Structure formats: structure tokens, C-alpha cells
């Protein structure tokens, strides 16, 4: 069994302490239903708006709708905080599913990554691998069906091979086999995976904090509306962590390999999941990883080619990296941040090894530190942090889930042509990261005042 009692008591701190009177379960259910109805209306309108039904989408209207769906999320957490044990989990999950279902009726707003998913699914089905060439190599291919020629024309960075891992590519392939050229099957797969993650969180976190994840606008937008496959990797990673905590290291190691195969970010937690597990789980992890990657490597490639380009030259919405490059060359800033992360990660790993075998690692710290130092911080990268923030509650993680929406304020989305299409106006990053830093400070201050 999970040894979570004392851990959660310490992590929740003042968030669960209230002198207020608990509401009756029936009253709590009605409150959740009211929040759910308001949320569904907001997400339905967001889906309707995404199709251009109310005119050309603009950032202003988009943020108004995000504010709409955020209001019941925040309100439910605050109101139900008086007695978190009585939050009706079934209703909470029902409305979480209803919110995600709205995404099936919309189209991705201010996003074009999904064209790559659709193209990869097609190429995987046609050739047996999505790797080994760039989409641009097919521009003159007359055998490409008209539907996929139109999709191909919308793929971003067409001169670079796909950056998605094999496990994610299988999700794209299944989506293609169900309905070629449609994003809906991929959305359905990722929604189902996300609901499984919510079920896992419900086993280890209080329902009030499960609500924070299940109703989070960023999670719903990035998974249900735009089908980012990070949710698949996060779910597999959490499954590996929970299997390890239940003393099933072999199954955990296999699941961990699939998480890495979904997205390379999962590598950051490999030393923690396999800590003190012995050599057999490590061998199983390596063997499963080979099974996942070998068929594609034999055919000519994996996502490593694109990842190398990504790591070497891309920058978007960076925090510490962007700050350091004011004074240092890009390469030196990367080395400095990489060395710092390695030292901090190593120190935490040594500390973690002294804890109860199989206890849940602080993924919020690990992924949060990594993203703070990364040259690229896309908003959907927060999906790696937020499940851990339901287990180890903090203000900064949930503030980040809202602040990162500001990263969509780019020259392209503003329709401004005097700055780079993917550049931000000067005020964006100070406000975005200033809000997160303020929340980190609030967490530290609250811990100090209650200690």
C-alpha cells in the first residue's frame, strides 16, 4: 500500500485547514453541478468560437473564454475547501469528462502541431515508419491523396523530421486507421488516457486537489482541444510511479520505458523510479526501450534527429535561459544551466534514496526546475508538472497553469508584423514569470508562517 498519510499531511499544510463548517454531501454535489454546468457552457462556447462561428478568433476573446472556464474551477476549489473529504468524486469526474468532450467539437486555436500528428499517422500507415524523412520531401509526391496534401501544406517546420516518440506515433497511427485525416480519434485516445490519469490521482490525492487537475483549463485545452500527446507520456509515467510504490518494480520499469517512448521528458524521473529497485528492473527498462525503438532505428531513424535540431537551435518563451543569454552566449548558458540542474538533481536523488522505497518523487520540483532552465517552455509542458501538484499541493504550479497562457501572445497571434512571428511583446515574459515567482514566494512565506 502507498505510505501517503504523513506525506500528504505535510504537503497539504494550511490548504486543508479550515475552521469552517463542512457542507452536507448533497449541498456539495449541487455546488459541483453548478460549477460543471458553467464550465460546460464555457467550453462549448470555446469550441463554437474556435470554428470561427463568432468571427475571426482573436486573443482578447480567447482569454475572456479562458477566464470564463477558469472561474468555476477556482470557485469550486475555494468553496469545497471547507471539507475536502466530502467532495463528490463521481460528479467531479463526470464534469471533467464533459469539459473534455467539448473539445471534440472544436478545432485547435492558435495551434498547428496537429497537422503533424495527422501527417505522421498517414506516413506510418503507408510506409511502416513516420521517421527517416522530412514532410518537405513529399511536397512533389503525386501519390499523396488530396486530403493529406492539404494537411501536408499546413505542417510546421516541414524540413525537419518528426519530433514525436514511437508511443505517441502509435496513437497517431490508430487515429489514422479509425478516421484518416481527422483529429477526433487522436483526441478521443488522449482524453481516455487523461481520464485514466485522473483515476490514478484519485487513489493518492484528496479529491479537492484532484479537482484542480481534472478541471484545469490548461489541461483541458492542451489535451482535449489541441491533442498534445504529452498527456500520454505523463499518464504512463504516473502509472510507473504508482506501480513502483506498490512494490511492482518490473511492471513499473516496463511502463517507464513506454513513458520515455512517448516523450523524452520522462527520462528525468528514470533514476528515481528505478532507485533501489535492483538490476532486474533496470534490465527490463532497457529491454523494453530497445523493443520500442529498434524497429524504427532499423528502418532509418527515430525522433533523435529532430530532437537534436530542437536542442541546438530552438528558443521560445524561455525563463532562466532567456535571462542568461543577455550576458552569455547561448551555448555557455546551456552548459551552465545543465550543470546546475545536474547538481541539484543529483543532490535530490541522494536525498530520495534515503526515503521509504517506492515513495512518490517530487516530480513538480524536477520538471519545474527543468522547465525553468529550458530554452523552450511551451504551455503544454506544464502537463508534466500538474499531476504532481495534485499530490504535493502548491500555489506556484497552478499559477503557472494560468500564466503560461500568456505565451500565446506572439507577433503571429496578435497579427503584428514588426516583430518576429514567434516573439513576444516586451511585457509578456515579465508578467508571465513574475506571477509564477510571486506564487513561489507565497508558498515559501506560508510554509514559514505555519512552521
Coordinates of C-alpha atoms in Angstrom, one line a residue:
X1 CA 0.0 0.0 0.0
X2 CA 1.0 3.6 -0.5
X3 CA 2.5 5.2 2.5
X4 CA 1.0 8.6 1.8
X5 CA -0.6 9.7 5.0
X6 CA 2.1 11.6 6.7
X7 CA 3.5 12.8 3.4
X8 CA 0.2 14.3 2.4
X9 CA -0.4 15.8 5.8
X10 CA 2.9 17.7 5.5
X11 CA 2.4 18.7 1.9
X12 CA -1.1 20.0 2.2
X13 CA -0.3 22.2 5.2
X14 CA -2.7 25.1 5.6
X15 CA -4.5 24.4 2.4
X16 CA -6.7 21.8 4.1
X17 CA -7.1 23.5 7.5
X18 CA -10.3 25.4 7.9
X19 CA -12.3 26.4 10.9
X20 CA -15.5 26.4 8.7
X21 CA -18.4 24.0 8.9
X22 CA -18.5 21.2 6.3
X23 CA -21.3 21.3 3.9
X24 CA -23.6 18.3 3.6
X25 CA -22.8 15.9 0.8
X26 CA -25.9 16.8 -1.1
X27 CA -25.0 20.5 -1.0
X28 CA -21.5 19.7 -2.2
X29 CA -23.0 17.8 -5.1
X30 CA -25.2 20.7 -6.1
X31 CA -22.3 23.1 -5.9
X32 CA -20.2 20.8 -8.1
X33 CA -23.1 20.6 -10.6
X34 CA -23.4 24.3 -10.8
X35 CA -19.7 24.7 -11.5
X36 CA -19.9 21.9 -14.0
X37 CA -22.8 23.5 -15.9
X38 CA -21.0 26.8 -16.1
X39 CA -17.8 25.1 -17.2
X40 CA -19.6 23.1 -20.0
X41 CA -21.2 26.3 -21.3
X42 CA -17.8 28.0 -21.4
X43 CA -16.0 25.1 -23.1
X44 CA -18.9 24.7 -25.5
X45 CA -18.6 28.3 -26.4
X46 CA -14.9 28.0 -26.8
X47 CA -15.4 25.1 -29.2
X48 CA -18.0 27.1 -31.2
X49 CA -15.7 30.1 -31.2
X50 CA -12.7 28.0 -32.4
X51 CA -14.6 27.2 -35.6
X52 CA -14.9 30.9 -36.5
X53 CA -18.6 30.9 -35.8
X54 CA -18.3 34.2 -34.0
X55 CA -15.9 35.8 -36.3
X56 CA -12.1 35.6 -36.7
X57 CA -10.6 34.3 -33.4
X58 CA -8.7 36.9 -31.5
X59 CA -6.5 36.6 -28.4
X60 CA -8.8 39.0 -26.5
X61 CA -11.9 36.9 -26.9
X62 CA -9.9 33.7 -26.3
X63 CA -8.6 35.0 -23.0
X64 CA -12.2 36.0 -22.0
X65 CA -13.3 32.4 -22.6
X66 CA -10.4 31.0 -20.7
X67 CA -11.3 33.3 -17.8
X68 CA -14.9 32.0 -18.0
X69 CA -13.9 28.4 -17.7
X70 CA -11.3 29.2 -15.0
X71 CA -13.9 30.9 -12.8
X72 CA -15.8 27.7 -11.8
X73 CA -12.6 25.8 -11.4
X74 CA -11.2 28.3 -8.9
X75 CA -14.6 28.8 -7.2
X76 CA -15.1 25.0 -6.7
X77 CA -11.7 24.6 -5.2
X78 CA -12.3 27.5 -2.8
X79 CA -15.9 26.6 -1.8
X80 CA -15.2 22.9 -1.3
X81 CA -12.1 23.6 0.6
X82 CA -14.1 23.8 3.8
X83 CA -14.4 20.0 3.8
X84 CA -12.3 18.4 1.1
X85 CA -13.2 14.9 2.1
X86 CA -16.8 15.4 1.1
X87 CA -16.1 16.4 -2.5
X88 CA -18.2 14.0 -4.6
X89 CA -15.6 12.4 -6.8
X90 CA -18.0 10.8 -9.2
X91 CA -19.6 14.1 -10.1
X92 CA -16.2 15.7 -10.3
X93 CA -15.0 13.2 -12.8
X94 CA -18.3 13.3 -14.8
X95 CA -17.9 17.1 -15.3
X96 CA -14.2 16.7 -16.1
X97 CA -15.2 14.3 -18.9
X98 CA -18.0 16.6 -20.1
X99 CA -15.5 19.5 -20.4
X100 CA -13.1 17.4 -22.4
X101 CA -15.9 16.2 -24.7
X102 CA -16.5 19.8 -25.8
X103 CA -13.0 19.7 -27.3
X104 CA -14.2 17.1 -29.8
X105 CA -16.5 19.8 -31.4
X106 CA -13.8 22.5 -31.7
X107 CA -10.6 23.0 -33.7
X108 CA -7.2 23.9 -32.2
X109 CA -6.9 27.6 -31.5
X110 CA -3.6 29.3 -32.2
X111 CA -2.0 25.9 -32.8
X112 CA -0.9 23.9 -35.8
X113 CA 1.0 21.0 -34.4
X114 CA -1.9 18.7 -35.0
X115 CA -1.2 18.7 -38.8
X116 CA 2.0 16.9 -38.0
X117 CA 0.1 14.3 -36.0
X118 CA -2.2 13.7 -38.9
X119 CA 0.6 13.5 -41.4
X120 CA 2.7 11.2 -39.2
X121 CA -0.3 8.8 -38.9
X122 CA -0.6 8.7 -42.7
X123 CA 3.1 8.1 -43.3
X124 CA 3.2 5.5 -40.6
X125 CA 0.4 3.6 -42.2
X126 CA 1.8 3.9 -45.7
X127 CA 5.4 3.1 -45.1
X128 CA 5.6 1.4 -41.7
X129 CA 7.5 4.3 -40.0
X130 CA 7.0 8.0 -39.6
X131 CA 10.7 8.6 -39.3
X132 CA 13.6 8.9 -41.8
X133 CA 12.5 11.9 -43.9
X134 CA 11.0 15.3 -43.6
X135 CA 7.5 16.2 -44.7
X136 CA 9.0 18.6 -47.3
X137 CA 10.4 15.6 -49.1
X138 CA 6.8 14.7 -50.1
X139 CA 5.8 18.1 -51.5
X140 CA 6.2 16.9 -55.1
X141 CA 4.8 13.4 -54.4
X142 CA 1.8 13.0 -56.7
X143 CA 0.7 9.8 -54.9
X144 CA -0.2 11.7 -51.7
X145 CA -4.1 11.9 -51.5
X146 CA -5.6 15.3 -51.8
X147 CA -6.8 15.3 -48.2
X148 CA -3.2 14.7 -47.0
X149 CA -1.7 17.1 -49.5
X150 CA -3.8 19.8 -47.8
X151 CA -2.6 18.6 -44.4
X152 CA 1.0 18.5 -45.6
X153 CA 0.7 22.1 -46.7
X154 CA 0.0 23.1 -43.1
X155 CA 2.7 21.1 -41.3
X156 CA 5.1 23.4 -39.4
X157 CA 8.8 23.2 -39.9
X158 CA 8.3 20.8 -42.9
X159 CA 12.1 20.5 -43.5
X160 CA 12.6 18.8 -40.1
X161 CA 11.6 15.1 -39.5
X162 CA 9.0 14.4 -36.8
X163 CA 10.0 15.1 -33.1
X164 CA 7.4 12.7 -31.5
X165 CA 8.4 9.4 -29.9
X166 CA 7.2 5.9 -31.1
X167 CA 4.5 5.5 -28.5
X168 CA 2.9 8.8 -29.5
X169 CA 3.3 7.8 -33.1
X170 CA 1.3 4.7 -32.5
X171 CA -1.5 6.9 -31.1
X172 CA -1.4 8.9 -34.4
X173 CA -1.4 5.7 -36.4
X174 CA -4.5 4.4 -34.5
X175 CA -6.2 7.7 -35.2
X176 CA -5.5 7.4 -38.9
X177 CA -6.8 3.9 -39.0
X178 CA -10.0 4.9 -37.4
X179 CA -10.6 8.0 -39.5
X180 CA -7.9 9.2 -41.9
X181 CA -7.3 12.9 -41.8
X182 CA -9.4 13.5 -38.7
X183 CA -8.1 14.7 -35.3
X184 CA -11.1 13.4 -33.4
X185 CA -9.8 9.8 -32.9
X186 CA -6.5 11.1 -31.5
X187 CA -8.4 13.4 -29.2
X188 CA -10.5 10.5 -28.0
X189 CA -7.4 8.4 -27.3
X190 CA -5.8 11.3 -25.3
X191 CA -9.0 12.1 -23.5
X192 CA -9.3 8.5 -22.4
X193 CA -5.7 8.4 -21.2
X194 CA -6.2 11.7 -19.3
X195 CA -9.3 10.3 -17.6
X196 CA -7.2 7.3 -16.6
X197 CA -4.6 9.6 -15.1
X198 CA -7.4 11.4 -13.1
X199 CA -8.4 7.9 -11.8
X200 CA -4.8 7.3 -10.6
X201 CA -4.6 10.7 -9.0
X202 CA -7.9 10.0 -7.1
X203 CA -6.1 7.0 -5.5
X204 CA -3.3 9.1 -4.0
X205 CA -4.6 12.7 -3.6
X206 CA -7.5 14.3 -1.8
X207 CA -10.5 14.8 -4.2
X208 CA -10.3 18.6 -3.8
X209 CA -6.8 18.5 -5.3
X210 CA -7.8 16.0 -7.9
X211 CA -10.4 18.7 -9.0
X212 CA -7.5 21.1 -9.5
X213 CA -6.1 18.8 -12.2
X214 CA -9.3 17.4 -13.6
X215 CA -10.9 20.8 -14.1
X216 CA -7.7 22.7 -15.0
X217 CA -8.3 24.9 -18.1
X218 CA -4.7 24.4 -19.4
X219 CA -5.0 20.6 -19.1
X220 CA -8.4 20.5 -21.0
X221 CA -7.3 23.0 -23.6
X222 CA -3.9 21.3 -24.4
X223 CA -5.2 17.7 -24.3
X224 CA -8.9 17.7 -25.4
X225 CA -8.8 20.7 -27.7
X226 CA -5.3 20.6 -29.2
X227 CA -4.4 16.9 -28.7
X228 CA -0.9 17.4 -27.4
X229 CA 0.5 13.9 -26.8
X230 CA 2.4 14.9 -23.6
X231 CA -0.6 13.6 -21.6
X232 CA 0.1 10.1 -22.9
X233 CA 3.7 10.2 -21.6
X234 CA 2.6 11.7 -18.2
X235 CA -0.1 9.0 -17.7
X236 CA 2.4 6.2 -18.4
X237 CA 5.0 7.9 -16.1
X238 CA 2.4 8.2 -13.3
X239 CA 1.5 4.6 -13.8
X240 CA 5.1 3.6 -13.5
X241 CA 5.5 5.6 -10.2
X242 CA 2.4 4.1 -8.7
X243 CA 3.4 0.5 -9.7
X244 CA 6.8 1.1 -8.1
X245 CA 5.1 2.4 -4.9
X246 CA 3.1 -0.8 -4.8
X247 CA 6.3 -2.8 -4.9
X248 CA 5.9 -3.9 -8.6
X249 CA 9.3 -2.8 -9.9
X250 CA 9.2 -5.0 -13.1
X251 CA 5.9 -3.6 -14.3
X252 CA 7.0 -0.2 -13.3
X253 CA 10.1 -0.4 -15.3
X254 CA 8.2 -1.6 -18.4
X255 CA 5.7 1.2 -18.0
X256 CA 8.5 3.7 -17.6
X257 CA 10.1 2.7 -20.9
X258 CA 6.8 3.3 -22.6
X259 CA 6.6 6.8 -21.0
X260 CA 10.1 7.6 -22.4
X261 CA 8.9 6.2 -25.8
X262 CA 6.0 8.7 -25.6
X263 CA 8.2 11.7 -24.8
X264 CA 11.8 12.0 -23.8
X265 CA 10.9 14.2 -20.8
X266 CA 10.1 11.1 -18.8
X267 CA 13.9 10.3 -18.7
X268 CA 14.2 12.8 -15.9
X269 CA 12.4 10.5 -13.5
X270 CA 14.0 7.3 -14.5
X271 CA 16.7 7.4 -11.8
X272 CA 14.0 8.0 -9.2
X273 CA 11.6 5.3 -10.3
X274 CA 14.4 2.7 -10.5
X275 CA 16.2 3.8 -7.4
X276 CA 16.9 0.9 -5.0
X277 CA 14.9 -1.5 -7.3
X278 CA 17.9 -3.7 -8.2
X279 CA 19.3 -4.7 -11.6
X280 CA 16.4 -6.7 -13.0
X281 CA 14.0 -3.7 -13.3
X282 CA 16.8 -1.7 -15.0
X283 CA 17.4 -4.5 -17.5
X284 CA 13.6 -4.7 -18.2
X285 CA 13.5 -0.9 -18.7
X286 CA 16.4 -1.1 -21.2
X287 CA 15.0 -4.2 -23.0
X288 CA 11.5 -2.6 -23.4
X289 CA 13.1 0.6 -24.7
X290 CA 15.1 -1.4 -27.3
X291 CA 11.9 -3.2 -28.4
X292 CA 10.1 0.1 -28.8
X293 CA 12.9 1.8 -30.8
X294 CA 14.6 -0.9 -32.7
X295 CA 12.1 -1.4 -35.5
X296 CA 12.2 2.3 -36.3
X297 CA 16.0 2.6 -36.0
X298 CA 16.4 -0.4 -38.4
X299 CA 14.2 1.4 -40.9
X300 CA 16.3 4.5 -40.8
X301 CA 15.6 6.8 -37.9
X302 CA 13.9 7.9 -34.7
X303 CA 12.9 11.2 -33.3
X304 CA 16.5 11.8 -32.2
X305 CA 17.3 13.7 -35.4
X306 CA 14.6 16.3 -34.8
X307 CA 15.4 16.4 -31.0
X308 CA 19.0 17.3 -31.9
X309 CA 17.8 20.3 -34.0
X310 CA 15.4 21.3 -31.3
X311 CA 18.0 21.2 -28.6
X312 CA 20.6 23.0 -30.6
X313 CA 18.7 25.9 -32.1
X314 CA 15.1 26.5 -30.8
X315 CA 14.1 29.1 -28.2
X316 CA 10.7 30.1 -27.2
X317 CA 9.3 31.6 -24.0
X318 CA 12.4 30.7 -22.0
X319 CA 12.8 31.9 -18.4
X320 CA 16.3 31.5 -16.9
X321 CA 17.8 30.6 -20.3
X322 CA 16.5 33.8 -21.9
X323 CA 17.7 35.8 -18.9
X324 CA 21.2 34.3 -19.0
X325 CA 21.6 34.9 -22.8
X326 CA 21.5 38.6 -22.1
X327 CA 25.1 38.2 -20.7
X328 CA 26.3 34.8 -22.0
X329 CA 26.4 33.1 -25.4
X330 CA 23.6 30.5 -25.9
X331 CA 26.0 27.5 -25.7
X332 CA 27.5 28.7 -22.4
X333 CA 24.1 29.4 -20.9
X334 CA 23.0 25.9 -21.7
X335 CA 26.1 24.4 -20.2
X336 CA 25.8 26.5 -17.0
X337 CA 22.1 25.6 -16.6
X338 CA 22.7 22.0 -17.4
X339 CA 25.4 21.7 -14.8
X340 CA 23.3 23.4 -12.2
X341 CA 20.4 21.1 -12.9
X342 CA 22.6 18.0 -12.7
X343 CA 24.0 19.1 -9.3
X344 CA 20.6 19.9 -7.9
X345 CA 19.1 16.7 -9.4
X346 CA 21.9 14.6 -8.0
X347 CA 21.5 16.1 -4.5
X348 CA 17.8 15.4 -4.5
X349 CA 18.4 11.8 -5.8
X350 CA 20.7 11.1 -2.9
X351 CA 18.1 12.5 -0.5
X352 CA 15.3 10.5 -2.2
X353 CA 17.3 7.2 -1.9
X354 CA 17.2 7.6 1.9
X355 CA 13.4 7.8 1.9
X356 CA 10.9 4.9 2.0
X357 CA 11.5 2.7 -1.1
X358 CA 8.9 3.5 -3.8
X359 CA 7.7 6.8 -2.3
X360 CA 6.5 9.3 -4.9
X361 CA 9.3 11.6 -6.1
X362 CA 8.8 15.3 -6.3
X363 CA 8.1 15.5 -10.0
X364 CA 6.8 19.0 -9.6
X365 CA 10.3 20.1 -8.4
X366 CA 12.1 18.1 -11.0
X367 CA 10.0 19.1 -14.1
X368 CA 9.6 22.6 -12.7
X369 CA 13.3 23.2 -12.4
X370 CA 13.9 21.7 -15.8
X371 CA 11.3 23.9 -17.5
X372 CA 12.6 27.0 -15.7
X373 CA 16.0 26.3 -17.2
X374 CA 14.8 25.1 -20.7
X375 CA 15.3 27.2 -23.9
X376 CA 11.7 26.3 -24.8
X377 CA 8.6 26.5 -22.5
X378 CA 5.5 25.6 -24.4
X379 CA 2.3 25.8 -22.3
X380 CA 1.6 22.1 -22.7
X381 CA 4.9 21.3 -21.0
X382 CA 3.1 22.1 -17.7
X383 CA 1.2 18.8 -18.1
X384 CA 4.3 17.1 -16.7
X385 CA 4.1 19.2 -13.5
X386 CA 0.4 19.4 -12.7
X387 CA -0.3 15.8 -11.7
X388 CA 2.4 16.1 -9.1
X389 CA 0.9 19.4 -7.9
X390 CA -2.3 17.5 -7.1
X391 CA -0.2 15.1 -4.9
X392 CA 2.1 17.8 -3.5
X393 CA -0.1 20.9 -3.5
X394 CA 1.4 24.3 -4.2
X395 CA 0.3 27.7 -5.4
X396 CA 3.1 28.2 -7.9
X397 CA 2.2 25.2 -10.1
X398 CA -1.4 26.2 -10.5
X399 CA -0.5 29.8 -11.1
X400 CA 1.9 28.6 -13.8
X401 CA -1.0 26.7 -15.4
X402 CA -2.8 30.0 -16.0
X403 CA 0.3 32.3 -16.5
X404 CA 1.6 30.1 -19.3
X405 CA -1.5 31.0 -21.4
X406 CA 0.3 34.3 -22.0
X407 CA 2.9 32.5 -24.1
X408 CA 0.3 32.6 -26.9
X409 CA 0.7 36.4 -27.1
X410 CA 3.0 36.3 -30.0
X411 CA 3.5 38.5 -33.1
X412 CA 1.8 35.9 -35.2
X413 CA -1.3 35.6 -33.0
X414 CA -1.5 39.4 -32.5
X415 CA -1.3 39.9 -36.2
X416 CA 1.6 42.3 -35.6
X417 CA 4.3 42.3 -38.3
X418 CA 7.0 44.5 -36.8
X419 CA 8.2 41.7 -34.5
X420 CA 9.2 38.0 -35.2
X421 CA 6.1 35.8 -35.6
X422 CA 7.0 33.8 -32.5
X423 CA 8.4 36.6 -30.5
X424 CA 6.6 38.2 -27.5
X425 CA 5.9 41.8 -26.8
X426 CA 8.3 43.1 -24.1
X427 CA 5.8 42.9 -21.3
X428 CA 4.7 39.2 -21.7
X429 CA 7.6 37.3 -20.0
X430 CA 8.0 39.7 -17.1
X431 CA 4.3 39.3 -16.3
X432 CA 4.1 35.6 -17.0
X433 CA 7.1 34.6 -15.0
X434 CA 6.6 37.3 -12.4
X435 CA 3.2 35.8 -11.5
X436 CA 4.9 32.4 -11.1
X437 CA 7.7 33.8 -9.0
X438 CA 5.2 35.6 -6.8
X439 CA 3.4 32.4 -6.2
X440 CA 6.6 30.6 -5.3
X441 CA 7.2 33.4 -2.8
X442 CA 3.7 33.0 -1.4
X443 CA 4.3 29.2 -0.9
X444 CA 7.6 29.9 0.9
X445 CA 6.0 32.6 3.1
X446 CA 3.1 30.4 4.1
X447 CA 5.4 27.5 4.9
X448 CA 7.5 29.8 7.1
X449 CA 4.5 31.3 8.9
X450 CA 3.0 27.9 9.8
X451 CA 6.2 26.1 10.7

